[in-house]
XYZ file of C-alpha atoms in Angstrom:
782
model
C -33.930 25.072 -114.028
C -30.363 24.098 -113.368
C -28.794 22.135 -110.569
C -25.721 22.107 -108.422
C -25.151 18.449 -109.236
C -25.334 17.379 -105.587
C -26.854 14.313 -104.020
C -28.959 13.841 -100.907
C -26.874 16.114 -98.733
C -25.040 19.146 -100.021
C -22.535 21.472 -98.441
C -22.569 24.339 -100.843
C -19.630 26.726 -101.203
C -21.069 30.201 -101.393
C -19.710 32.519 -104.040
C -20.608 35.529 -101.912
C -20.683 35.597 -98.116
C -23.940 37.162 -96.951
C -23.360 39.790 -94.303
C -25.402 42.406 -92.536
C -24.951 46.125 -92.989
C -22.188 46.303 -90.379
C -20.165 43.583 -92.097
C -21.077 40.685 -89.772
C -22.951 37.506 -90.557
C -26.357 38.085 -89.000
C -26.954 34.567 -87.694
C -27.724 30.976 -88.631
C -31.183 29.818 -89.619
C -32.441 26.311 -90.348
C -35.621 25.928 -92.390
C -37.655 22.734 -91.858
C -39.996 22.173 -94.819
C -42.459 19.528 -96.033
C -41.192 19.824 -99.603
C -38.486 21.483 -101.649
C -39.417 25.137 -102.144
C -38.491 25.080 -105.828
C -40.063 24.957 -108.315
C -42.476 27.358 -106.613
C -45.541 26.171 -108.486
C -48.019 26.034 -105.612
C -48.782 28.092 -102.530
C -46.734 26.323 -99.863
C -43.566 26.215 -101.956
C -44.086 29.791 -103.141
C -44.314 31.150 -99.609
C -41.441 29.040 -98.323
C -39.104 30.027 -101.142
C -39.655 33.759 -100.768
C -39.343 33.717 -96.978
C -36.112 31.719 -97.184
C -34.760 34.045 -99.880
C -35.570 37.100 -97.763
C -33.743 35.618 -94.777
C -30.666 34.838 -96.874
C -30.740 38.292 -98.461
C -30.848 39.851 -94.975
C -27.453 38.334 -94.180
C -28.432 35.169 -92.352
C -26.634 31.921 -93.114
C -29.359 29.520 -94.234
C -29.593 25.715 -94.106
C -32.512 23.616 -95.304
C -33.934 20.187 -94.511
C -36.959 19.058 -96.501
C -38.761 16.057 -97.863
C -38.228 15.462 -101.551
C -37.085 13.192 -104.352
C -33.482 12.271 -103.554
C -32.872 11.245 -107.173
C -33.153 14.826 -108.414
C -30.413 17.403 -108.409
C -30.616 20.465 -106.212
C -32.098 23.445 -108.112
C -29.630 26.285 -108.517
C -32.309 28.642 -107.167
C -32.091 26.835 -103.809
C -28.358 26.178 -103.934
C -27.778 29.919 -104.250
C -29.465 30.510 -100.898
C -28.335 27.611 -98.686
C -25.087 26.407 -97.156
C -26.313 22.891 -96.271
C -29.284 21.090 -97.803
C -30.694 17.796 -96.535
C -33.306 15.995 -98.624
C -35.183 13.061 -97.083
C -37.494 10.702 -99.008
C -41.186 11.303 -98.442
C -42.491 8.611 -96.049
C -45.321 6.288 -97.010
C -47.982 5.642 -94.362
C -49.748 2.329 -94.283
C -53.457 1.924 -93.627
C -52.572 0.132 -90.390
C -50.509 3.120 -89.237
C -53.364 5.488 -89.983
C -55.824 3.274 -88.116
C -53.466 3.105 -85.131
C -53.217 6.910 -85.121
C -56.999 7.245 -85.181
C -57.559 4.759 -82.349
C -54.852 6.420 -80.236
C -56.755 9.697 -80.385
C -54.003 11.422 -82.342
C -54.599 13.954 -85.136
C -53.948 12.284 -88.474
C -52.225 15.358 -89.909
C -49.628 15.343 -87.138
C -48.387 11.919 -88.272
C -48.799 12.250 -92.026
C -45.094 12.953 -92.528
C -43.793 10.984 -89.565
C -40.282 9.813 -90.475
C -37.575 8.402 -88.183
C -35.046 9.148 -90.916
C -36.054 12.792 -91.095
C -35.946 13.068 -87.305
C -32.469 11.559 -87.212
C -31.166 13.863 -89.943
C -32.676 16.879 -88.219
C -31.047 15.889 -84.932
C -27.690 15.575 -86.677
C -27.956 19.067 -88.139
C -28.918 20.529 -84.770
C -25.966 18.783 -83.107
C -23.461 19.808 -85.751
C -24.365 23.480 -85.922
C -25.525 26.035 -83.377
C -28.535 27.693 -84.976
C -29.971 30.987 -83.835
C -33.398 30.278 -85.335
C -35.172 27.169 -86.601
C -38.212 27.970 -88.731
C -40.776 25.182 -89.070
C -43.005 25.437 -92.113
C -46.495 24.121 -91.471
C -48.406 21.961 -89.019
C -47.197 18.674 -90.517
C -43.564 19.496 -89.684
C -44.062 21.014 -86.232
C -44.122 17.693 -84.404
C -40.419 17.108 -85.059
C -39.449 19.850 -82.567
C -42.673 20.988 -80.893
C -44.613 17.733 -80.535
C -45.110 15.830 -77.262
C -42.188 13.476 -77.845
C -39.814 16.309 -78.692
C -40.921 18.292 -75.633
C -40.361 15.272 -73.386
C -36.835 14.886 -74.738
C -36.159 18.541 -74.059
C -37.618 18.339 -70.548
C -35.069 15.635 -69.735
C -32.157 17.529 -71.340
C -32.040 15.093 -74.260
C -32.740 17.573 -77.041
C -30.016 17.636 -79.726
C -28.632 20.991 -78.609
C -28.435 20.020 -74.938
C -26.540 16.821 -75.780
C -23.689 18.798 -77.341
C -23.807 21.845 -75.095
C -25.296 24.291 -77.592
C -27.718 26.976 -76.557
C -31.255 26.239 -77.656
C -32.307 27.843 -80.942
C -35.363 30.042 -81.094
C -38.120 28.116 -82.827
C -40.499 29.912 -85.189
C -43.683 28.069 -86.166
C -45.047 29.243 -89.515
C -48.653 28.045 -89.425
C -49.699 28.297 -93.065
C -53.323 27.578 -92.152
C -55.215 27.466 -88.897
C -55.632 23.749 -89.504
C -58.319 23.138 -86.907
C -60.473 25.785 -88.564
C -59.954 24.118 -91.948
C -61.271 20.812 -90.596
C -64.148 22.457 -88.720
C -65.296 24.297 -91.843
C -64.935 21.121 -93.928
C -67.163 19.280 -91.473
C -69.815 21.994 -91.690
C -69.845 21.957 -95.492
C -69.779 18.174 -95.873
C -72.558 17.667 -93.319
C -74.960 19.392 -95.734
C -74.752 16.484 -98.206
C -75.641 12.952 -97.024
C -73.103 11.271 -99.291
C -70.378 13.250 -97.528
C -71.457 12.503 -93.973
C -68.550 10.119 -93.356
C -66.147 12.867 -94.411
C -67.991 15.298 -92.161
C -67.610 12.983 -89.155
C -63.923 12.472 -89.922
C -63.333 16.228 -90.122
C -65.303 16.850 -86.937
C -63.126 14.374 -85.044
C -59.934 15.718 -86.581
C -60.869 19.338 -85.868
C -61.027 18.631 -82.144
C -57.743 16.715 -82.131
C -55.913 19.206 -84.317
C -57.165 22.127 -82.236
C -55.393 20.849 -79.117
C -52.221 19.850 -80.956
C -52.060 23.119 -82.898
C -52.423 24.981 -79.605
C -49.506 22.974 -78.191
C -47.301 23.743 -81.194
C -48.111 27.444 -80.974
C -47.489 27.522 -77.222
C -44.167 25.695 -77.470
C -42.807 27.926 -80.231
C -40.884 31.072 -79.370
C -42.858 32.910 -82.054
C -45.628 32.034 -84.500
C -46.296 33.327 -87.976
C -49.776 33.572 -89.456
C -50.789 34.516 -92.978
C -53.618 36.833 -91.968
C -55.149 38.694 -89.054
C -57.986 36.159 -89.097
C -55.596 33.229 -88.713
C -53.636 35.050 -86.016
C -56.874 35.519 -84.087
C -57.701 31.827 -84.428
C -54.296 30.898 -82.997
C -54.654 33.303 -80.071
C -58.098 31.859 -79.375
C -56.701 28.375 -78.727
C -53.335 29.509 -77.297
C -53.851 32.833 -75.501
C -50.835 35.090 -75.168
C -48.689 33.481 -77.855
C -46.551 35.808 -79.941
C -48.107 35.790 -83.424
C -46.749 37.953 -86.217
C -48.772 38.301 -89.407
C -46.486 37.556 -92.347
C -48.950 37.635 -95.193
C -48.798 35.479 -98.279
C -47.286 37.455 -101.105
C -46.488 37.534 -104.785
C -44.098 39.339 -107.065
C -46.641 41.950 -108.130
C -44.503 43.756 -110.767
C -44.114 40.488 -112.715
C -47.865 40.424 -113.440
C -49.231 42.422 -116.343
C -52.923 42.938 -116.995
C -54.266 41.808 -120.370
C -55.592 44.636 -122.545
C -58.545 42.570 -123.760
C -59.985 39.476 -122.082
C -60.710 36.441 -124.238
C -63.952 35.899 -126.088
C -66.247 34.252 -125.140
C -66.230 35.544 -121.546
C -64.258 33.261 -119.261
C -64.662 32.438 -115.588
C -61.363 31.209 -114.145
C -60.501 29.146 -111.056
C -56.981 27.958 -110.232
C -55.491 25.738 -107.560
C -54.175 22.290 -106.758
C -57.184 20.315 -107.847
C -56.879 17.340 -105.523
C -56.858 19.576 -102.427
C -60.141 18.983 -100.630
C -61.275 22.649 -100.316
C -60.483 23.168 -104.019
C -62.354 20.033 -105.062
C -65.411 21.238 -103.167
C -65.048 24.703 -104.732
C -64.912 23.264 -108.262
C -67.980 21.081 -107.738
C -69.963 23.924 -106.159
C -68.913 26.366 -108.882
C -69.845 24.141 -111.821
C -72.991 22.578 -110.366
C -74.507 25.458 -108.403
C -73.034 28.790 -109.515
C -72.424 28.395 -113.252
C -76.064 27.452 -114.078
C -77.125 30.790 -112.589
C -74.531 32.598 -114.702
C -75.506 30.781 -117.886
C -79.116 31.775 -117.439
C -77.979 35.329 -118.234
C -74.716 34.766 -120.119
C -75.152 31.411 -121.888
C -71.863 31.648 -123.802
C -69.697 31.810 -120.669
C -66.749 29.390 -120.451
C -65.316 27.938 -117.241
C -61.647 27.078 -116.829
C -60.518 24.949 -113.872
C -56.740 25.242 -113.958
C -54.233 23.340 -111.858
C -52.292 20.177 -111.307
C -53.470 16.773 -110.106
C -57.224 17.116 -110.758
C -59.104 14.559 -108.675
C -61.604 12.182 -110.333
C -64.424 14.336 -108.944
C -62.974 17.391 -110.713
C -62.265 15.529 -113.944
C -65.916 14.508 -114.226
C -66.846 18.208 -114.330
C -65.190 18.662 -117.744
C -67.656 19.012 -120.591
C -69.225 21.573 -122.898
C -68.111 24.998 -121.719
C -66.017 23.584 -118.838
C -62.286 22.920 -119.271
C -60.106 21.082 -116.747
C -56.566 21.952 -117.825
C -54.398 19.696 -115.662
C -50.823 20.823 -115.059
C -49.803 24.199 -116.493
C -46.360 25.760 -116.399
C -45.984 29.074 -114.601
C -46.032 30.981 -117.884
C -49.070 29.078 -119.134
C -50.961 29.691 -115.877
C -50.269 33.424 -116.042
C -51.383 33.576 -119.658
C -54.635 31.803 -118.868
C -55.257 34.091 -115.884
C -54.516 37.237 -117.870
C -57.046 36.170 -120.499
C -59.841 35.548 -117.996
C -62.780 37.886 -117.648
C -63.503 37.099 -113.991
C -61.596 35.073 -111.397
C -63.953 33.151 -109.120
C -62.797 31.754 -105.759
C -65.787 29.899 -104.283
C -63.921 28.386 -101.324
C -66.257 27.213 -98.544
C -63.787 25.453 -96.265
C -60.281 26.159 -95.080
C -58.247 28.951 -93.581
C -55.231 31.018 -94.570
C -54.929 33.213 -97.651
C -55.404 31.965 -101.210
C -52.576 32.761 -103.616
C -55.086 32.451 -106.462
C -56.805 35.603 -105.164
C -53.548 37.535 -104.879
C -52.486 36.520 -108.379
C -55.790 37.674 -109.849
C -55.488 40.992 -108.017
C -51.964 41.509 -109.371
C -52.992 40.472 -112.902
C -55.826 42.974 -113.037
C -58.556 40.339 -113.200
C -61.650 41.214 -111.134
C -62.429 38.798 -108.311
C -65.680 37.228 -107.141
C -65.210 35.176 -103.990
C -66.693 33.842 -100.814
C -65.500 35.465 -97.584
C -63.455 32.276 -97.006
C -61.940 32.608 -100.457
C -60.946 36.249 -99.968
C -59.781 35.869 -96.344
C -56.512 37.627 -95.627
C -56.407 39.402 -98.984
C -57.751 42.729 -97.740
C -60.495 42.776 -100.375
C -63.425 44.967 -99.354
C -66.743 43.949 -100.870
C -67.769 46.360 -103.603
C -64.374 48.100 -103.631
C -61.729 45.589 -104.697
C -64.056 42.723 -105.623
C -67.455 41.193 -104.947
C -68.013 38.821 -102.009
C -70.919 36.522 -101.252
C -71.597 33.296 -99.349
C -74.404 31.676 -101.350
C -74.536 30.364 -104.898
C -77.258 32.699 -106.187
C -75.456 35.857 -105.057
C -72.123 34.581 -106.379
C -73.736 33.886 -109.724
C -75.358 37.333 -109.806
C -71.978 38.945 -108.973
C -70.282 37.108 -111.835
C -73.023 38.185 -114.244
C -72.715 41.775 -113.046
C -68.991 41.874 -113.813
C -69.307 40.036 -117.112
C -71.786 42.651 -118.336
C -70.069 45.806 -117.007
C -66.584 46.408 -118.438
C -66.138 49.700 -116.578
C -66.919 48.036 -113.237
C -64.427 45.279 -114.053
C -61.750 47.826 -114.873
C -62.297 49.999 -111.766
C -62.386 47.069 -109.334
C -59.379 45.410 -110.929
C -57.410 48.645 -110.732
C -58.128 49.126 -107.039
C -57.329 45.466 -106.348
C -53.967 45.838 -108.135
C -53.086 48.842 -105.956
C -54.052 46.867 -102.865
C -51.826 43.977 -103.949
C -48.891 46.322 -104.476
C -49.269 47.880 -101.033
C -50.113 44.776 -99.043
C -48.973 41.620 -100.806
C -45.771 42.317 -102.694
C -42.935 40.375 -101.065
C -40.915 43.554 -100.651
C -43.592 44.857 -98.263
C -43.913 41.581 -96.332
C -40.533 40.032 -95.650
C -38.957 42.865 -93.608
C -41.381 41.980 -90.790
C -39.963 38.454 -90.646
C -36.434 39.812 -90.282
C -37.655 42.030 -87.438
C -39.079 38.931 -85.701
C -35.706 37.183 -85.998
C -33.708 40.080 -84.684
C -35.980 40.521 -81.708
C -35.857 36.813 -80.868
C -32.067 36.550 -80.939
C -31.291 39.865 -79.263
C -29.130 39.300 -76.186
C -31.344 40.699 -73.455
C -31.057 39.837 -69.758
C -34.573 39.366 -68.429
C -35.495 41.784 -65.636
C -37.372 39.489 -63.305
C -36.983 38.034 -59.835
C -37.229 34.402 -58.731
C -38.999 33.532 -55.479
C -39.370 30.327 -53.456
C -40.685 29.226 -50.082
C -39.024 26.473 -48.062
C -39.387 24.565 -44.839
C -36.968 21.814 -43.852
C -35.450 21.561 -47.332
C -31.783 21.376 -46.341
C -31.305 18.388 -48.692
C -32.725 20.044 -51.795
C -32.453 23.829 -51.502
C -28.792 23.949 -52.523
C -29.512 22.212 -55.797
C -32.355 24.659 -56.463
C -30.067 27.669 -55.928
C -27.415 26.122 -58.174
C -30.075 25.440 -60.814
C -31.191 29.067 -60.786
C -27.568 30.275 -61.011
C -27.002 28.044 -64.065
C -29.902 29.538 -65.995
C -29.003 30.966 -69.407
C -29.142 33.852 -68.632
C -29.608 33.813 -64.851
C -31.950 36.195 -63.029
C -30.539 39.099 -61.076
C -32.021 37.977 -57.764
C -33.638 35.113 -55.925
C -35.680 35.670 -52.773
C -36.318 32.720 -50.463
C -38.671 32.786 -47.483
C -38.148 30.077 -44.859
C -41.236 29.059 -42.890
C -39.390 27.985 -39.750
C -37.010 25.171 -40.682
C -35.207 23.267 -37.957
C -32.922 21.175 -40.178
C -30.367 23.852 -41.142
C -32.109 24.995 -44.324
C -31.260 28.677 -43.738
C -27.593 27.827 -43.178
C -27.482 25.865 -46.441
C -29.077 28.775 -48.318
C -26.432 31.182 -47.032
C -23.631 28.755 -47.843
C -24.788 28.269 -51.420
C -25.455 31.955 -51.983
C -21.788 32.678 -51.303
C -20.367 29.927 -53.516
C -18.065 31.174 -56.291
C -20.208 29.777 -59.124
C -23.324 31.479 -57.784
C -21.518 34.790 -57.284
C -19.953 34.552 -60.749
C -23.388 34.127 -62.317
C -24.490 37.495 -60.972
C -27.346 35.957 -58.982
C -28.036 37.637 -55.626
C -29.714 35.289 -53.149
C -31.510 36.664 -50.099
C -33.276 34.666 -47.409
C -35.940 35.771 -44.967
C -36.914 33.667 -41.958
C -40.623 33.741 -41.024
C -41.419 30.886 -38.598
C -45.017 29.748 -38.891
C -45.632 31.332 -42.308
C -47.636 29.114 -44.640
C -46.863 28.863 -48.358
C -49.109 31.785 -49.331
C -47.688 34.054 -46.649
C -44.166 33.085 -47.664
C -44.777 33.844 -51.339
C -46.413 37.176 -50.563
C -43.452 38.170 -48.399
C -41.033 37.070 -51.114
C -42.811 39.163 -53.728
C -42.740 42.137 -51.369
C -38.975 41.779 -50.932
C -38.210 41.242 -54.629
C -37.479 44.163 -56.954
C -38.487 42.740 -60.339
C -41.602 43.811 -62.177
C -42.033 40.155 -63.195
C -41.928 37.399 -60.587
C -41.020 33.773 -61.385
C -42.052 31.286 -58.691
C -40.784 27.778 -58.071
C -40.887 25.135 -55.350
C -38.082 23.583 -53.379
C -37.179 20.106 -54.545
C -37.489 20.943 -58.247
C -34.839 20.493 -60.919
C -34.825 23.265 -63.504
C -34.169 22.987 -67.227
C -31.244 25.267 -68.110
C -33.489 27.713 -69.987
C -36.459 27.506 -67.615
C -36.143 31.135 -66.504
C -35.663 32.691 -69.944
C -38.572 30.743 -71.426
C -40.800 31.637 -68.502
C -40.205 35.382 -68.672
C -39.606 35.982 -72.417
C -43.337 36.088 -73.298
C -43.759 39.231 -71.189
C -41.357 41.003 -73.531
C -42.878 39.540 -76.701
C -46.550 40.173 -75.845
C -47.487 43.189 -73.745
C -50.914 41.754 -72.919
C -49.582 38.654 -71.139
C -50.134 38.743 -67.382
C -49.178 35.183 -66.389
C -46.896 32.615 -68.012
C -47.742 29.041 -67.064
C -44.726 26.783 -67.025
C -44.923 23.017 -66.993
C -43.680 20.185 -64.802
C -42.816 16.525 -65.208
C -42.365 13.774 -62.666
C -38.907 12.412 -61.929
C -39.811 9.066 -60.340
C -37.188 6.776 -58.867
C -39.326 3.777 -57.803
C -42.161 1.743 -59.279
C -44.614 3.374 -56.862
C -43.482 6.835 -57.933
C -43.781 5.923 -61.618
C -47.328 4.664 -61.067
C -48.115 7.807 -59.082
C -46.742 10.081 -61.815
C -48.732 8.240 -64.504
C -51.924 8.601 -62.478
C -51.684 12.167 -61.187
C -49.471 14.164 -63.572
C -50.730 15.209 -67.009
C -48.668 14.705 -70.115
C -48.013 17.813 -72.132
C -50.429 16.645 -74.845
C -53.201 16.452 -72.230
C -53.066 20.204 -71.686
C -55.533 22.623 -73.260
C -53.572 25.915 -73.164
C -56.632 28.151 -73.079
C -57.861 26.478 -69.856
C -54.670 25.385 -68.121
C -54.184 26.695 -64.566
C -50.515 26.608 -63.575
C -48.937 25.220 -60.456
C -46.754 27.741 -58.647
C -43.867 25.304 -58.878
C -43.367 26.808 -62.369
C -45.112 30.103 -63.034
C -44.362 33.768 -63.651
C -46.612 36.803 -63.296
C -46.503 40.562 -63.461
C -46.294 42.290 -60.114
C -49.183 44.544 -61.130
C -51.492 41.563 -61.656
C -50.346 40.034 -58.356
C -51.344 43.275 -56.615
C -54.769 43.373 -58.283
C -55.847 40.150 -56.533
C -54.075 40.887 -53.265
C -51.488 38.153 -53.690
C -51.835 34.538 -52.633
C -54.693 33.727 -50.183
C -53.001 33.542 -46.777
C -56.149 32.052 -45.220
C -55.582 28.898 -47.288
C -52.832 26.427 -46.433
C -53.025 24.113 -49.485
C -54.342 24.639 -53.004
C -53.456 28.313 -52.678
C -52.006 28.533 -56.194
C -55.293 27.353 -57.708
C -57.282 30.033 -55.871
C -54.666 32.612 -56.947
C -55.000 31.476 -60.572
C -58.791 31.597 -60.505
C -58.791 35.095 -59.046
C -56.556 36.271 -61.871
C -58.693 34.519 -64.470
C -61.846 36.210 -63.200
C -60.164 39.576 -63.752
C -59.505 38.678 -67.384
C -55.731 38.311 -67.015
C -54.153 36.574 -70.027
C -52.434 33.278 -69.187
C -49.790 32.164 -71.679
C -48.897 28.455 -71.544
C -45.186 27.753 -72.087
C -44.640 23.966 -72.073
C -40.871 24.330 -72.510
C -40.415 26.170 -69.185
C -40.078 22.840 -67.398
C -39.216 21.771 -63.884
C -38.813 18.175 -62.748
C -39.752 16.922 -59.312
C -39.997 13.627 -57.488
C -43.516 12.370 -56.653
C -44.411 11.376 -53.103
C -42.331 8.305 -52.162
C -45.043 6.331 -50.328
C -48.773 5.735 -50.230
C -48.966 7.429 -46.824
C -47.230 10.575 -48.052
C -49.474 10.633 -51.124
C -52.590 10.233 -48.975
C -51.593 13.221 -46.817
C -50.846 15.320 -49.915
C -54.203 14.671 -51.562
C -56.083 14.981 -48.270
C -54.629 18.473 -47.925
C -55.419 19.375 -51.535
C -59.058 18.267 -51.129
C -59.342 20.046 -47.786
C -58.105 23.166 -49.588
C -60.816 22.697 -52.243
C -63.407 22.498 -49.480
C -62.085 25.585 -47.707
C -62.169 27.541 -50.966
C -65.582 26.198 -51.981
C -64.199 24.780 -55.221
C -65.181 21.846 -57.420
C -68.311 20.802 -55.503
C -69.717 18.963 -58.537
C -66.434 17.178 -59.229
C -66.222 15.911 -55.654
C -69.904 14.946 -55.660
C -69.353 12.857 -58.802
C -66.515 11.048 -57.050
C -68.723 10.123 -54.089
C -71.439 8.990 -56.495
C -69.014 6.919 -58.576
C -67.761 4.995 -55.573
C -71.287 4.497 -54.258
C -72.264 3.153 -57.662
C -69.226 0.871 -57.693
C -70.240 -0.577 -54.324
C -73.780 -1.210 -55.575
C -72.446 -2.911 -58.727
C -70.017 -5.019 -56.689
C -72.861 -6.215 -54.497
C -74.959 -6.870 -57.586
C -72.181 -8.869 -59.193
C -72.325 -11.352 -56.320
C -76.039 -11.945 -56.931
C -76.404 -14.682 -59.548
C -79.965 -13.637 -60.310
C -78.644 -10.441 -61.957
C -76.329 -12.287 -64.286
C -73.114 -10.809 -65.601
C -74.415 -7.276 -66.231
C -73.340 -5.631 -62.935
C -69.867 -7.169 -63.120
C -69.500 -6.175 -66.769
C -70.508 -2.574 -66.071
C -68.165 -2.460 -63.070
C -65.246 -3.820 -65.113
C -65.917 -1.407 -67.985
C -66.021 1.503 -65.550
C -62.749 0.443 -63.930
C -61.047 0.140 -67.312
C -62.330 3.560 -68.348
C -61.138 5.064 -65.056
C -57.665 3.605 -65.551
C -57.392 4.256 -69.307
C -55.548 7.547 -69.077
C -53.030 6.374 -66.432
C -52.344 3.262 -68.507
C -51.692 5.329 -71.635
C -49.399 7.664 -69.714
C -47.547 4.750 -68.164
C -47.048 3.218 -71.616
C -45.356 6.449 -72.690
C -43.370 6.976 -69.482
C -42.159 3.399 -68.964
C -38.563 2.864 -70.018
C -39.088 -0.842 -70.731
C -41.862 -3.463 -70.915
C -40.713 -4.655 -67.496
C -41.300 -1.180 -66.044
C -44.820 -1.170 -67.427
C -45.641 -4.645 -66.110
C -44.353 -3.840 -62.624
C -46.106 -0.473 -62.366
C -49.465 -1.237 -64.003
C -50.825 -3.278 -61.045
C -50.130 -0.291 -58.785
C -52.385 2.074 -60.757
C -55.674 0.950 -59.119
C -54.074 1.345 -55.690
C -52.926 4.864 -56.530
C -56.409 5.755 -57.761
C -58.115 4.413 -54.639
C -55.656 5.989 -52.180
C -55.976 9.373 -53.879
C -59.750 9.208 -54.110
C -60.201 8.154 -50.498
C -57.888 10.973 -49.400
C -60.010 13.445 -51.351
C -63.278 12.063 -50.015
C -61.965 12.428 -46.455
C -60.367 15.825 -46.925
C -63.115 17.635 -48.814
C -65.808 17.539 -46.090
C -63.213 18.656 -43.535
C -62.570 21.713 -45.672
C -66.283 22.317 -46.155
C -66.815 22.172 -42.399
C -64.053 24.752 -41.922
C -65.814 26.961 -44.421
C -69.286 26.409 -42.966
C -68.089 27.088 -39.411
C -66.983 30.552 -40.521
C -70.336 31.395 -42.056
C -69.174 31.204 -45.663
C -71.389 29.814 -48.456
C -70.720 26.204 -49.380
C -69.739 27.040 -52.952
C -68.197 30.394 -53.826
C -65.675 30.868 -56.606
C -65.141 34.599 -56.144
C -61.797 35.903 -54.882
C -61.892 35.827 -51.075
C -60.301 38.214 -48.602
C -60.764 36.141 -45.437
C -57.530 35.985 -43.440
C -57.600 33.581 -40.533
C -55.845 30.531 -39.118
C -56.819 26.949 -38.476
């Protein structure tokens, strides 16, 4: 291995300019990696190197930022592919930092490589160059651009590209493993052995936390890559509607040559990084549970556990007939594999696709594996290898292959053909280039924007200007006015004829419908619009510059998407408004994409799905978007959460205005027959609080009632306090706003407790059941 002789940052003169077939540079791509992709001696580096090489070979200009040893020179293999390379020292996490992460409810893996230096260097690269695509390699790196903090910066136009006026790059999230599944499977396996129960509990907790964060990363990315159909399905399960392309793990199949005669005595071979938890478990299970079954029939069998960094648990397995090799060079590893009689992959936890399986297939070594071990490889049991989940069957399969040379030869031959067709890099990487070209194609979305207004003369102009400034802007915007008397319609017409709006190509039309409620206004707007996709927003919102494109792009990327759920953040201007935002508005990390129901202040839907449910419920004055969402959900429509399609809005400026807002929301719940249990719990909680407060004044009961009451109050305010800590711009902000949180809670709860029975009475007086979550067709007035 040579080097380019560079230091921490290199700008590398390229001997040959990489161009596409028509003579143009295809685009600029930045790879964000957890480690240098060379030497490619383990799975992550191997995948990353070949994907980056394919992108460079396709004519893209490639830059790289990665963690690594800054004392080493840049390998010539990497220098030949990249224009700029940034190497950042690997961060060290203290035990205190890990404990703080655990107590904060954060997934440990999301913070394992947390590095302010890396973040700063990444920001600098994004400011200096306008990238078409940024590809993030693995869960541990995704937080730098797709995590909650990064999304908040972007929502407030503070992302690196917005600060310098660049267009936003398309972000591709390469999820090497469905990490939540890895932790869930580890918990299941470890729970079977009492000495591993602490590990099992840790993995159980982490699985839940990682599941939500992995769903956020997938939702925020413009496209996701998965290594197998199984992993793609796991991602779609937690983040419905995301664009997931299967870019399988691969190998250079022609470089592997099958050995003419396996070594004697017969050898069972396992390879991997031997301090990786799934591999450690596999080694222990193989030697302690599977090999004794094999030796009962083939006593001379040898076991080779090959790979770097063997953990103490693996080292203790070495003994008569069991070799733990430690580090092997690439050539040594291939020689050992080629001399093996059977490759065994007894993986019981994890996700993704094991390179060790692919290498055995290419080398002509028959494979015995668990379904986990063979996942993503395409191996069919009994055709390309033998699969089993329990130790006795795995042992019997190994014995069967050790004794039958013709079976070994036939299975190995079919597995080699499968590897050539499915896992050679030449068959895999063209799909990645197709993903890139589709993402960066300059398409103008064919969708319409709609809004309803009433007495919004102060804000409607800014909304129109915000839509016109979208990159790219929609072709039309339809506004329905519900009977304004403050000049709103005049302002709309003035702004629609402004030169900047006309120059953008946006056509603005306004329809006046005095007395129309929000639902009626939206239905009329959809009827007047021409687009097959409708993007809805509210007056008084401030749009991110790419709100429209992010909201409608998923319809083009995934044909099955029926609704795209945008997001919203508060834009408070006073202490009251900050306290209100912290109490009532979720943070992006609070959202579970598979369950999130969007507000119609930031949502898009297909016209066909709108028609299936008959539009918004005109019989309902408030909470109409929730009933609309639920009707779509009950029809099985796919909702795709897009947290980067953000609008900002100002919370209600006073306690009185907030009370009226939440009274109307709760009255809407009552009218629609929604959330009866949730509202009942609220009444019960306040009744219980009153009883405890009375009990606290009775000295005969001691401190117990007061303690329970205080603990309940703290628990009720925990989430608002955490949000406020994140939202506050200074300690002074936090100290001023925190005392307002209980007031916000009480005002909102009282408003709901007053409004809900009013709505129920409206429903009861019309002969409707008290609780009915089916789509309703009642059309009436107050």
